[in-house]
mmCIF file of C-alpha atoms in Angstrom:
data_model
loop_
_atom_site.group_PDB
_atom_site.id
_atom_site.type_symbol
_atom_site.label_atom_id
_atom_site.label_comp_id
_atom_site.label_asym_id
_atom_site.label_seq_id
_atom_site.Cartn_x
_atom_site.Cartn_y
_atom_site.Cartn_z
ATOM 1 C CA MET A 180 5.380 23.700 -2.250
ATOM 2 C CA ARG A 181 1.968 24.168 -3.828
ATOM 3 C CA ALA A 182 3.528 23.732 -7.296
ATOM 4 C CA LEU A 183 5.085 20.459 -6.140
ATOM 5 C CA ALA A 184 1.695 19.251 -4.898
ATOM 6 C CA THR A 185 0.051 20.097 -8.223
ATOM 7 C CA LEU A 186 2.696 18.161 -10.142
ATOM 8 C CA PHE A 187 2.292 15.202 -7.795
ATOM 9 C CA LEU A 188 -1.470 15.098 -8.270
ATOM 10 C CA LEU A 189 -1.137 15.201 -12.036
ATOM 11 C CA LEU A 190 1.092 12.150 -11.874
ATOM 12 C CA LEU A 191 -1.474 10.141 -9.919
ATOM 13 C CA ASN A 192 -3.583 7.687 -11.858
ATOM 14 C CA ALA A 193 -7.163 8.944 -11.815
ATOM 15 C CA ALA A 194 -8.388 5.580 -10.574
ATOM 16 C CA LEU A 195 -6.423 6.041 -7.352
ATOM 17 C CA VAL A 196 -8.195 9.182 -6.176
ATOM 18 C CA SER A 197 -10.554 7.138 -3.976
ATOM 19 C CA ALA A 198 -8.030 4.456 -3.005
ATOM 20 C CA GLN A 199 -5.948 3.822 0.085
ATOM 21 C CA VAL A 200 -2.407 4.892 -0.826
ATOM 22 C CA GLN A 201 0.636 5.930 1.198
ATOM 23 C CA ARG A 202 2.006 9.104 -0.386
ATOM 24 C CA ILE A 203 5.306 10.986 -0.164
ATOM 25 C CA MET A 204 5.233 14.618 -1.301
ATOM 26 C CA ALA A 205 8.753 15.831 -0.429
ATOM 27 C CA PRO A 206 11.878 14.626 -2.305
ATOM 28 C CA SER A 207 13.892 14.339 0.918
ATOM 29 C CA ILE A 208 11.479 11.785 2.429
ATOM 30 C CA ARG A 209 12.022 8.038 1.885
ATOM 31 C CA THR A 210 10.647 4.719 3.153
ATOM 32 C CA LEU A 211 7.214 5.570 4.488
ATOM 33 C CA THR A 212 5.739 2.622 6.384
ATOM 34 C CA VAL A 213 2.480 2.085 8.280
ATOM 35 C CA ILE A 214 2.931 -0.817 10.712
ATOM 36 C CA VAL A 215 0.192 -2.442 12.804
ATOM 37 C CA ASP A 216 1.145 -3.972 16.168
ATOM 38 C CA GLY A 217 4.796 -4.149 15.175
ATOM 39 C CA ASP A 218 4.138 -6.539 12.264
ATOM 40 C CA PRO A 219 5.147 -5.018 8.893
ATOM 41 C CA THR A 220 3.388 -7.797 6.949
ATOM 42 C CA LEU A 221 -0.086 -6.800 8.191
ATOM 43 C CA PRO A 222 -2.306 -4.451 6.169
ATOM 44 C CA PRO A 223 -2.948 -1.009 7.761
ATOM 45 C CA PHE A 224 -6.208 -2.013 9.463
ATOM 46 C CA VAL A 225 -6.956 -2.003 13.190
ATOM 47 C CA SER A 226 -10.040 -3.248 14.988
ATOM 48 C CA LEU A 227 -12.143 -0.691 16.848
ATOM 49 C CA GLY A 228 -12.169 -1.356 20.566
ATOM 50 C CA LYS A 229 -9.124 -3.613 20.586
ATOM 51 C CA ARG A 230 -5.756 -2.526 21.905
ATOM 52 C CA GLN A 231 -4.109 -2.301 18.525
ATOM 53 C CA GLY A 232 -1.733 0.410 17.478
ATOM 54 C CA VAL A 233 -0.457 1.949 14.265
ATOM 55 C CA CYS A 234 3.084 3.246 13.874
ATOM 56 C CA ILE A 235 3.839 5.598 10.979
ATOM 57 C CA GLU A 236 7.556 5.751 10.188
ATOM 58 C CA TRP A 237 9.695 7.536 7.617
ATOM 59 C CA ASP A 238 13.236 8.730 6.905
ATOM 60 C CA GLU A 239 14.332 12.268 6.130
ATOM 61 C CA MET A 240 17.589 12.107 4.189
ATOM 62 C CA SER A 241 19.751 14.325 6.364
ATOM 63 C CA HIS A 242 20.831 14.735 9.971
ATOM 64 C CA ASP A 243 19.089 18.105 10.193
ATOM 65 C CA TYR A 244 16.291 18.132 12.740
ATOM 66 C CA HIS A 245 12.842 18.813 11.285
ATOM 67 C CA ARG A 246 10.090 19.704 13.711
ATOM 68 C CA TYR A 247 7.131 17.837 12.237
ATOM 69 C CA LYS A 248 3.539 17.905 13.390
ATOM 70 C CA TYR A 249 0.733 15.533 12.473
ATOM 71 C CA HIS A 250 -2.835 16.261 11.440
ATOM 72 C CA ILE A 251 -5.456 13.471 11.573
ATOM 73 C CA MET A 252 -8.577 13.481 9.402
ATOM 74 C CA HIS A 253 -11.544 11.128 9.257
ATOM 75 C CA CYS A 254 -12.603 10.225 5.717
ATOM 76 C CA ASN A 255 -15.609 8.729 4.006
ATOM 77 C CA GLN A 256 -15.352 5.470 2.055
ATOM 78 C CA ASP A 257 -14.095 7.406 -0.997
ATOM 79 C CA TRP A 258 -11.232 8.922 1.069
ATOM 80 C CA GLU A 259 -12.720 12.402 0.896
ATOM 81 C CA THR A 260 -12.671 14.227 4.231
ATOM 82 C CA SER A 261 -15.815 13.586 6.290
ATOM 83 C CA ASP A 262 -17.596 16.933 6.448
ATOM 84 C CA GLY A 263 -20.604 15.824 8.492
ATOM 85 C CA ILE A 264 -18.758 15.361 11.780
ATOM 86 C CA PHE A 265 -16.588 17.467 14.066
ATOM 87 C CA GLU A 266 -13.015 16.659 15.039
ATOM 88 C CA SER A 267 -14.197 16.012 18.596
ATOM 89 C CA ASP A 268 -16.494 13.286 17.240
ATOM 90 C CA PHE A 269 -13.679 11.115 15.898
ATOM 91 C CA LEU A 270 -10.679 12.243 17.954
ATOM 92 C CA ALA A 271 -10.008 12.183 21.681
ATOM 93 C CA GLY A 272 -7.234 14.526 22.714
ATOM 94 C CA LEU A 273 -5.353 17.047 20.631
ATOM 95 C CA ASN A 274 -4.639 17.204 16.920
ATOM 96 C CA ASP A 275 -1.663 18.949 15.284
ATOM 97 C CA GLN A 276 0.861 17.745 17.846
ATOM 98 C CA VAL A 277 4.631 17.519 17.355
ATOM 99 C CA VAL A 278 6.253 14.233 16.296
ATOM 100 C CA GLU A 279 8.655 13.665 19.163
ATOM 101 C CA ASP A 280 10.274 10.334 18.285
ATOM 102 C CA CYS A 281 13.280 10.718 15.990
ATOM 103 C CA GLU A 282 16.787 9.261 15.800
ATOM 104 C CA LYS A 283 19.751 9.856 13.498
ATOM 105 C CA SER A 284 21.205 7.056 11.396
ATOM 106 C CA PHE A 285 24.392 5.518 12.736
ATOM 107 C CA ASN A 286 27.434 4.386 10.737
ATOM 108 C CA THR A 287 25.656 4.457 7.353
ATOM 109 C CA THR A 288 27.029 5.741 4.062
ATOM 110 C CA GLN A 289 23.804 7.673 3.403
ATOM 111 C CA ILE A 290 22.811 9.770 6.392
ATOM 112 C CA TYR A 291 19.160 10.091 7.404
ATOM 113 C CA THR A 292 16.971 10.768 10.410
ATOM 114 C CA HIS A 293 14.291 8.233 11.280
ATOM 115 C CA TYR A 294 10.955 9.573 12.546
ATOM 116 C CA SER A 295 8.075 7.589 14.007
ATOM 117 C CA LEU A 296 4.564 8.422 15.157
ATOM 118 C CA ALA A 297 2.616 5.928 17.271
ATOM 119 C CA LEU A 298 -1.192 6.042 17.406
ATOM 120 C CA PRO A 299 -2.826 6.020 19.854
ATOM 121 C CA ASN A 300 -0.475 7.999 22.081
ATOM 122 C CA LYS A 301 -0.714 10.055 25.258
ATOM 123 C CA GLU A 302 -2.045 13.003 23.274
ATOM 124 C CA THR A 303 -4.374 11.429 20.729
ATOM 125 C CA ARG A 304 -6.597 8.470 19.955
ATOM 126 C CA VAL A 305 -9.324 7.875 17.374
ATOM 127 C CA LEU A 306 -12.894 7.076 18.384
ATOM 128 C CA LEU A 307 -14.805 5.991 15.278
ATOM 129 C CA SER A 308 -14.454 3.307 12.643
ATOM 130 C CA GLY A 309 -13.720 4.357 9.070
ATOM 131 C CA ASN A 310 -10.865 5.679 6.966
ATOM 132 C CA TYR A 311 -8.161 7.919 8.393
ATOM 133 C CA LYS A 312 -5.547 10.159 6.799
ATOM 134 C CA VAL A 313 -2.542 11.371 8.749
ATOM 135 C CA GLN A 314 -0.692 14.257 7.146
ATOM 136 C CA ILE A 315 2.768 15.303 8.318
ATOM 137 C CA PHE A 316 3.716 18.985 8.047
ATOM 138 C CA GLU A 317 6.703 21.086 8.957
ATOM 139 C CA GLU A 318 5.683 22.789 12.209
ATOM 140 C CA ASP A 319 5.544 26.294 10.742
ATOM 141 C CA ASP A 320 3.301 25.242 7.858
ATOM 142 C CA ASP A 321 -0.443 25.838 7.980
ATOM 143 C CA PRO A 322 -2.327 22.595 7.180
ATOM 144 C CA SER A 323 -5.104 24.608 5.533
ATOM 145 C CA GLU A 324 -2.737 26.349 3.122
ATOM 146 C CA ASP A 325 0.436 24.353 2.629
ATOM 147 C CA THR A 326 1.481 20.921 1.444
ATOM 148 C CA PRO A 327 2.301 18.012 3.736
ATOM 149 C CA VAL A 328 5.604 16.198 3.314
ATOM 150 C CA LEU A 329 3.741 12.878 3.414
ATOM 151 C CA GLU A 330 0.310 11.352 3.859
ATOM 152 C CA ALA A 331 -0.250 8.029 5.583
ATOM 153 C CA GLN A 332 -3.567 6.207 5.568
ATOM 154 C CA PHE A 333 -5.069 3.487 7.718
ATOM 155 C CA CYS A 334 -8.500 2.048 8.502
ATOM 156 C CA VAL A 335 -10.338 1.281 11.718
ATOM 157 C CA TYR A 336 -12.958 -1.433 11.332
ATOM 158 C CA GLU A 337 -15.796 -2.927 13.312
ATOM 159 C CA ASN A 338 -16.805 -6.585 13.420
ATOM 160 C CA THR A 339 -20.477 -5.725 13.019
ATOM 161 C CA VAL A 340 -21.382 -7.646 9.864
ATOM 162 C CA PRO A 341 -20.483 -11.241 8.935
ATOM 163 C CA ILE A 342 -18.679 -11.597 5.592
ATOM 164 C CA ARG A 343 -18.263 -14.866 3.703
ATOM 165 C CA ILE A 344 -15.840 -15.108 0.765
ATOM 166 C CA GLU A 345 -15.338 -17.965 -1.689
ATOM 167 C CA ALA A 346 -12.678 -17.895 -4.408
ATOM 168 C CA SER A 347 -12.656 -20.208 -7.421
ATOM 169 C CA SER A 348 -10.765 -20.746 -10.662
ATOM 170 C CA ASN A 349 -14.044 -21.955 -12.218
ATOM 171 C CA THR A 350 -15.108 -18.533 -13.439
ATOM 172 C CA ASP A 351 -17.780 -17.183 -15.751
ATOM 173 C CA VAL A 352 -15.128 -16.547 -18.440
ATOM 174 C CA ASP A 353 -12.854 -19.609 -18.175
ATOM 175 C CA PHE A 354 -12.163 -22.784 -16.203
ATOM 176 C CA ASN A 355 -8.702 -23.182 -14.691
ATOM 177 C CA GLY A 356 -7.496 -20.518 -17.098
ATOM 178 C CA LYS A 357 -6.249 -17.000 -16.396
ATOM 179 C CA HIS A 358 -8.789 -15.762 -13.884
ATOM 180 C CA GLN A 359 -10.151 -16.157 -10.369
ATOM 181 C CA GLN A 360 -13.695 -15.286 -9.317
ATOM 182 C CA LEU A 361 -15.150 -14.401 -5.941
ATOM 183 C CA SER A 362 -18.571 -15.013 -4.469
ATOM 184 C CA LEU A 363 -19.524 -12.882 -1.471
ATOM 185 C CA SER A 364 -22.240 -12.719 1.121
ATOM 186 C CA VAL A 365 -22.613 -9.867 3.605
ATOM 187 C CA GLY A 366 -24.977 -10.215 6.540
ATOM 188 C CA PHE A 367 -26.606 -7.209 8.166
ATOM 189 C CA GLY A 368 -25.738 -8.340 11.688
ATOM 190 C CA THR A 369 -27.070 -5.789 14.156
ATOM 191 C CA LEU A 370 -27.381 -3.023 11.558
ATOM 192 C CA ASN A 371 -30.781 -1.573 10.709
ATOM 193 C CA VAL A 372 -30.465 -1.695 6.917
ATOM 194 C CA VAL A 373 -33.467 -0.270 5.078
ATOM 195 C CA ASP A 374 -31.958 0.286 1.619
ATOM 196 C CA PRO A 375 -28.767 -1.784 1.150
ATOM 197 C CA MET A 376 -28.013 -0.201 -2.228
ATOM 198 C CA GLN A 377 -27.815 3.247 -0.652
ATOM 199 C CA GLU A 378 -26.564 2.398 2.817
ATOM 200 C CA LEU A 379 -23.899 -0.271 2.166
ATOM 201 C CA LYS A 380 -20.828 -0.148 -0.011
ATOM 202 C CA THR A 381 -18.703 -3.236 -0.623
ATOM 203 C CA ILE A 382 -15.116 -2.920 -1.916
ATOM 204 C CA VAL A 383 -12.805 -5.762 -2.960
ATOM 205 C CA VAL A 384 -9.023 -5.488 -3.251
ATOM 206 C CA GLN A 385 -6.589 -8.061 -4.681
ATOM 207 C CA ASN A 386 -3.156 -8.231 -2.999
ATOM 208 C CA ARG A 387 -3.782 -4.799 -1.470
ATOM 209 C CA ARG A 388 -3.405 -3.263 -4.937
ATOM 210 C CA GLN A 389 -5.452 -0.164 -5.654
ATOM 211 C CA ASP A 390 -5.263 -0.074 -9.450
ATOM 212 C CA ASN A 391 -7.652 -3.033 -9.831
ATOM 213 C CA ARG A 392 -9.897 -2.562 -6.805
ATOM 214 C CA VAL A 393 -13.592 -3.232 -7.366
ATOM 215 C CA GLU A 394 -16.315 -0.996 -5.992
ATOM 216 C CA ASP A 395 -19.914 0.002 -6.827
ATOM 217 C CA LEU A 396 -20.895 -3.670 -6.638
ATOM 218 C CA VAL A 397 -24.557 -4.530 -7.167
ATOM 219 C CA PRO A 398 -25.843 -7.584 -5.225
ATOM 220 C CA ASN A 399 -27.927 -10.084 -7.154
ATOM 221 C CA ILE A 400 -29.565 -11.586 -4.061
ATOM 222 C CA ARG A 401 -31.170 -9.554 -1.272
ATOM 223 C CA SER A 402 -33.006 -10.663 1.831
ATOM 224 C CA GLY A 403 -33.940 -9.345 5.226
ATOM 225 C CA LYS A 404 -30.695 -10.740 6.626
ATOM 226 C CA GLY A 405 -28.137 -9.703 4.036
ATOM 227 C CA ILE A 406 -26.973 -9.469 0.436
ATOM 228 C CA GLU A 407 -25.049 -11.792 -1.887
ATOM 229 C CA PHE A 408 -22.838 -11.343 -4.937
ATOM 230 C CA THR A 409 -22.700 -14.471 -7.101
ATOM 231 C CA HIS A 410 -21.743 -14.879 -10.770
ATOM 232 C CA ASN A 411 -20.774 -11.210 -10.736
ATOM 233 C CA ARG A 412 -18.535 -10.256 -13.670
ATOM 234 C CA SER A 413 -17.033 -7.421 -11.615
ATOM 235 C CA LEU A 414 -15.633 -10.023 -9.214
ATOM 236 C CA ILE A 415 -13.575 -11.783 -11.882
ATOM 237 C CA PHE A 416 -9.892 -10.923 -11.410
ATOM 238 C CA LYS A 417 -6.926 -11.650 -13.623
ATOM 239 C CA ALA A 418 -5.018 -14.228 -11.615
ATOM 240 C CA GLY A 419 -1.560 -12.787 -12.255
ATOM 241 C CA SER A 420 1.578 -14.693 -11.340
ATOM 242 C CA GLU A 421 3.559 -15.147 -8.152
ATOM 243 C CA PHE A 422 5.531 -12.170 -6.912
ATOM 244 C CA HIS A 423 9.293 -12.019 -7.336
ATOM 245 C CA ARG A 424 11.395 -11.389 -4.254
ATOM 246 C CA PHE A 425 14.836 -10.361 -3.108
ATOM 247 C CA GLU A 426 16.614 -9.707 0.154
ATOM 248 C CA ILE A 427 19.507 -7.430 1.030
ATOM 249 C CA LEU A 428 20.800 -8.261 4.496
ATOM 250 C CA ASP A 429 24.473 -7.467 3.997
ATOM 251 C CA VAL A 430 25.758 -4.858 1.556
ATOM 252 C CA HIS A 431 29.024 -6.804 1.174
ATOM 253 C CA ARG A 432 27.548 -10.095 -0.078
ATOM 254 C CA THR A 433 24.619 -11.327 -2.131
ATOM 255 C CA SER A 434 21.473 -12.937 -0.823
ATOM 256 C CA THR A 435 18.118 -14.157 -2.189
ATOM 257 C CA GLY A 436 17.413 -12.785 -5.656
ATOM 258 C CA VAL A 437 20.579 -10.669 -5.838
ATOM 259 C CA ASP A 438 23.146 -11.394 -8.533
ATOM 260 C CA LYS A 439 25.768 -8.817 -7.585
ATOM 261 C CA MET A 440 26.556 -6.287 -4.850
ATOM 262 C CA GLU A 441 29.057 -3.507 -5.445
ATOM 263 C CA TRP A 442 30.057 -0.069 -4.243
ATOM 264 C CA VAL A 443 29.934 2.726 -6.821
ATOM 265 C CA ASP A 444 30.513 5.985 -5.021
ATOM 266 C CA PRO A 445 28.378 7.290 -3.363
ATOM 267 C CA TYR A 446 25.976 4.286 -3.190
ATOM 268 C CA TYR A 447 25.929 0.553 -2.783
ATOM 269 C CA HIS A 448 24.334 -1.060 -5.835
ATOM 270 C CA ALA A 449 22.425 -4.353 -5.890
ATOM 271 C CA THR A 450 21.871 -5.979 -9.287
ATOM 272 C CA LEU A 451 19.006 -8.447 -9.203
ATOM 273 C CA PHE A 452 18.805 -11.571 -11.333
ATOM 274 C CA ALA A 453 16.910 -10.741 -14.513
ATOM 275 C CA ASP A 454 13.224 -11.698 -14.592
ATOM 276 C CA ARG A 455 11.164 -12.767 -17.581
ATOM 277 C CA PRO A 456 7.435 -12.720 -18.343
ATOM 278 C CA ALA A 457 6.129 -16.085 -17.198
ATOM 279 C CA SER A 458 5.020 -18.559 -19.876
ATOM 280 C CA ASN A 459 4.052 -21.249 -17.348
ATOM 281 C CA TYR A 460 2.985 -21.194 -13.740
ATOM 282 C CA SER A 461 5.778 -21.572 -11.224
ATOM 283 C CA TYR A 462 5.102 -21.643 -7.503
ATOM 284 C CA ALA A 463 7.152 -19.325 -5.336
ATOM 285 C CA GLU A 464 6.620 -18.624 -1.676
ATOM 286 C CA ASP A 465 6.088 -14.898 -1.579
ATOM 287 C CA GLN A 466 4.447 -12.148 0.445
ATOM 288 C CA ASP A 467 2.186 -10.619 -2.223
ATOM 289 C CA GLY A 468 4.028 -7.302 -2.365
ATOM 290 C CA VAL A 469 4.943 -7.054 1.312
ATOM 291 C CA TYR A 470 8.326 -5.708 2.396
ATOM 292 C CA VAL A 471 10.196 -5.964 5.697
ATOM 293 C CA LEU A 472 13.068 -3.641 6.572
ATOM 294 C CA ARG A 473 15.995 -5.433 8.171
ATOM 295 C CA SER A 474 19.779 -5.867 8.091
ATOM 296 C CA ALA A 475 22.207 -8.682 8.909
ATOM 297 C CA ASP A 476 22.455 -8.039 12.642
ATOM 298 C CA ASP A 477 18.656 -7.571 12.860
ATOM 299 C CA MET A 478 19.141 -4.832 15.460
ATOM 300 C CA ASP A 479 18.279 -1.144 15.214
ATOM 301 C CA ASP A 480 17.297 -1.621 11.562
ATOM 302 C CA ALA A 481 15.518 1.722 11.576
ATOM 303 C CA THR A 482 18.791 3.619 11.978
ATOM 304 C CA THR A 483 21.590 1.249 10.908
ATOM 305 C CA ALA A 484 20.212 -0.104 7.624
ATOM 306 C CA GLU A 485 21.887 1.170 4.463
ATOM 307 C CA TYR A 486 20.239 2.728 1.437
ATOM 308 C CA VAL A 487 21.032 0.773 -1.736
ATOM 309 C CA ILE A 488 20.297 1.433 -5.407
ATOM 310 C CA VAL A 489 18.530 -1.718 -6.591
ATOM 311 C CA HIS A 490 18.618 -2.564 -10.298
ATOM 312 C CA PHE A 491 15.586 -4.434 -11.673
ATOM 313 C CA PHE A 492 15.692 -6.134 -15.085
ATOM 314 C CA LEU A 493 12.798 -7.587 -17.074
ATOM 315 C CA GLU A 494 13.992 -9.427 -20.175
ATOM 316 C CA SER A 495 11.313 -8.975 -22.827
ATOM 317 C CA PRO A 496 10.737 -7.560 -26.278
ATOM 318 C CA ARG A 497 9.313 -4.054 -26.076
ATOM 319 C CA LEU A 498 5.686 -4.440 -25.018
ATOM 320 C CA GLN A 499 2.874 -2.747 -26.871
ATOM 321 C CA GLY A 500 0.750 -0.427 -24.781
ATOM 322 C CA GLY A 501 1.570 1.509 -21.633
ATOM 323 C CA ASP A 502 4.679 1.854 -19.513
ATOM 324 C CA VAL A 503 5.984 -0.951 -17.304
ATOM 325 C CA TYR A 504 6.436 -0.390 -13.571
ATOM 326 C CA VAL A 505 7.944 -2.236 -10.639
ATOM 327 C CA CYS A 506 5.092 -2.575 -8.140
ATOM 328 C CA GLY A 507 4.678 -3.700 -4.548
ATOM 329 C CA GLN A 508 3.198 -2.346 -1.353
ATOM 330 C CA TRP A 509 6.488 -0.536 -0.812
ATOM 331 C CA THR A 510 5.994 1.585 -3.958
ATOM 332 C CA GLY A 511 3.045 3.425 -2.373
ATOM 333 C CA GLU A 512 0.902 4.237 -5.382
ATOM 334 C CA ALA A 513 0.378 1.625 -8.082
ATOM 335 C CA PHE A 514 2.274 3.503 -10.790
ATOM 336 C CA ASN A 515 4.942 5.368 -8.895
ATOM 337 C CA PRO A 516 6.961 7.544 -11.324
ATOM 338 C CA ASP A 517 10.149 6.596 -9.446
ATOM 339 C CA CYS A 518 9.481 2.932 -10.313
ATOM 340 C CA ARG A 519 8.832 3.304 -14.038
ATOM 341 C CA MET A 520 11.112 1.116 -16.164
ATOM 342 C CA GLU A 521 13.054 2.283 -19.202
ATOM 343 C CA TYR A 522 13.504 0.008 -22.198
ATOM 344 C CA ASP A 523 17.090 -0.832 -23.170
ATOM 345 C CA GLU A 524 17.096 -1.547 -26.913
ATOM 346 C CA GLN A 525 20.682 -2.781 -26.902
ATOM 347 C CA HIS A 526 20.104 -5.482 -24.286
ATOM 348 C CA GLY A 527 16.442 -6.167 -25.026
ATOM 349 C CA CYS A 528 15.153 -5.568 -21.519
ATOM 350 C CA TYR A 529 13.396 -3.148 -19.217
ATOM 351 C CA HIS A 530 15.442 -1.590 -16.427
ATOM 352 C CA ALA A 531 14.730 0.437 -13.308
ATOM 353 C CA ALA A 532 17.136 1.686 -10.635
ATOM 354 C CA ILE A 533 15.377 2.409 -7.340
ATOM 355 C CA LEU A 534 16.853 3.648 -4.062
ATOM 356 C CA LEU A 535 15.679 1.299 -1.282
ATOM 357 C CA LYS A 536 16.479 0.623 2.330
ATOM 358 C CA GLN A 537 17.939 -2.768 3.245
ATOM 359 C CA GLY A 538 15.413 -5.557 3.772
ATOM 360 C CA TYR A 539 13.137 -8.150 2.195
ATOM 361 C CA TYR A 540 11.001 -7.065 -0.757
ATOM 362 C CA SER A 541 8.421 -8.821 -2.903
ATOM 363 C CA TYR A 542 7.418 -7.217 -6.175
ATOM 364 C CA GLN A 543 5.905 -7.729 -9.592
ATOM 365 C CA TYR A 544 5.951 -6.009 -12.957
ATOM 366 C CA VAL A 545 2.780 -4.256 -14.053
ATOM 367 C CA GLN A 546 2.055 -2.606 -17.371
ATOM 368 C CA GLU A 547 -0.159 0.454 -17.210
ATOM 369 C CA ASP A 548 -3.075 0.362 -19.617
ATOM 370 C CA SER A 549 -5.784 2.845 -20.482
ATOM 371 C CA SER A 550 -8.380 0.792 -18.615
ATOM 372 C CA THR A 551 -6.532 -1.637 -16.346
ATOM 373 C CA ALA A 552 -3.121 -3.007 -15.440
ATOM 374 C CA ARG A 553 -1.509 -6.155 -16.796
ATOM 375 C CA THR A 554 0.930 -8.291 -14.895
ATOM 376 C CA MET A 555 3.520 -10.437 -16.640
ATOM 377 C CA GLY A 556 1.400 -13.593 -16.977
ATOM 378 C CA ASP A 557 -1.906 -14.884 -15.579
ATOM 379 C CA PHE A 558 -2.331 -18.357 -14.077
ATOM 380 C CA PHE A 559 -5.292 -19.685 -12.115
ATOM 381 C CA GLU A 560 -2.963 -21.441 -9.645
ATOM 382 C CA THR A 561 -1.497 -18.137 -8.404
ATOM 383 C CA GLU A 562 -1.866 -17.557 -4.685
ATOM 384 C CA ASN A 563 -3.623 -14.227 -4.198
ATOM 385 C CA GLU A 564 -4.990 -12.399 -1.181
ATOM 386 C CA TYR A 565 -8.456 -10.861 -1.493
ATOM 387 C CA MET A 566 -9.723 -8.338 1.030
ATOM 388 C CA VAL A 567 -13.381 -7.335 1.356
ATOM 389 C CA LEU A 568 -14.406 -4.066 3.049
ATOM 390 C CA VAL A 569 -17.990 -3.151 3.910
ATOM 391 C CA TYR A 570 -18.937 0.459 4.684
ATOM 392 C CA TYR A 571 -22.278 1.551 6.134
ATOM 393 C CA ARG A 572 -24.037 4.894 6.354
ATOM 394 C CA GLY A 573 -27.540 4.508 7.729
ATOM 395 C CA GLN A 574 -30.345 6.884 6.910
ATOM 396 C CA GLY A 575 -29.617 10.213 8.553
ATOM 397 C CA ALA A 576 -26.055 9.226 9.550
ATOM 398 C CA ARG A 577 -23.234 11.744 9.162
ATOM 399 C CA TYR A 578 -20.250 9.553 8.252
ATOM 400 C CA ASP A 579 -19.262 6.184 6.775
ATOM 401 C CA ARG A 580 -18.574 3.396 9.244
ATOM 402 C CA LEU A 581 -16.298 0.531 8.237
ATOM 403 C CA VAL A 582 -18.486 -2.217 9.664
ATOM 404 C CA GLY A 583 -16.627 -5.259 8.370
ATOM 405 C CA MET A 584 -13.314 -6.463 6.939
ATOM 406 C CA SER A 585 -12.398 -9.971 5.873
ATOM 407 C CA LYS A 586 -9.600 -11.640 3.901
ATOM 408 C CA VAL A 587 -9.135 -14.879 2.010
ATOM 409 C CA LYS A 588 -6.133 -16.406 0.240
ATOM 410 C CA THR A 589 -6.404 -18.647 -2.784
ATOM 411 C CA SER A 590 -4.258 -21.749 -2.795
#
């Protein structure tokens, strides 16, 4: 298992080491989700002090029972384990408990067992704001020595500091062109901030992607009440284009975005309509990479939904530069090796075949580059979601608090 972990880490993009990413380490695990308050479209953030819950769910592709246990860790803003606090500081109850909620799939061509872990629960609840990792192990494995089968991440935030966000297509590099630019202000609220450069860290994420997240921001305006980021080149984002989408509700007939459904033993196959790099902006109502698992009867989706091989096609001449990937929040990491596309010289297109559970998916194509990632077209009109996170570690403090989170959507 250690060799598998080493291989997995080598495949990760170096820029993602300090990012929030849901990770699967075992080949038998599929469809890892982190759901807040029963709403799969929400980001994995819960407010400290409110009665919000996180449910971590996954499938193990057999009907064999696996006795899993979970291990919760508090992390600093860079997602490294917080070493200045004790487990009793951030956790009430017991760690390393058994995951008790599991159910076998019913009447599906691909058998699997669905597991779920709700937090807080009768055994465990978290006490502090900040970043949290939850690692799932086989019960007999030692968390200090062995490899988890998966790692889920979520954040607990405070509403301590006011955050104001403005987004504009009038940027410092173009006007109504290919970019969008943010201006931010962060108030200190009730915090005793002596040195904002050392004590505060502001992070900005576009569409919950981690490959283009912005950190190490330097404010250009400081006062006794807060800091501001205006005309900051680091806050200029490529606007991208609207996400594509498809829906598989019934394995026997097509739905949104699906050209053909067929059975090729031992899987159902869904062939999507071919996409093309956008030459002009086209509005499409999308969910910015969100996915929702569901089937036609909309009942017991967790255990009755089928697994389908979905075929993605991007019609394009071979692109210069890095590999092309299918990306969305459902892919976990930004450049998931399972979602890398192969180029078909004969048909002049990129192709990927990905095993997915029935539901609604939004996605885009991203080309990996040595320094950034390029989507298939950039248009200032694109609707994007921007999320701002503010972490605080006061002088003498032992961990990073997540003291503010705010979102804005361009329109």
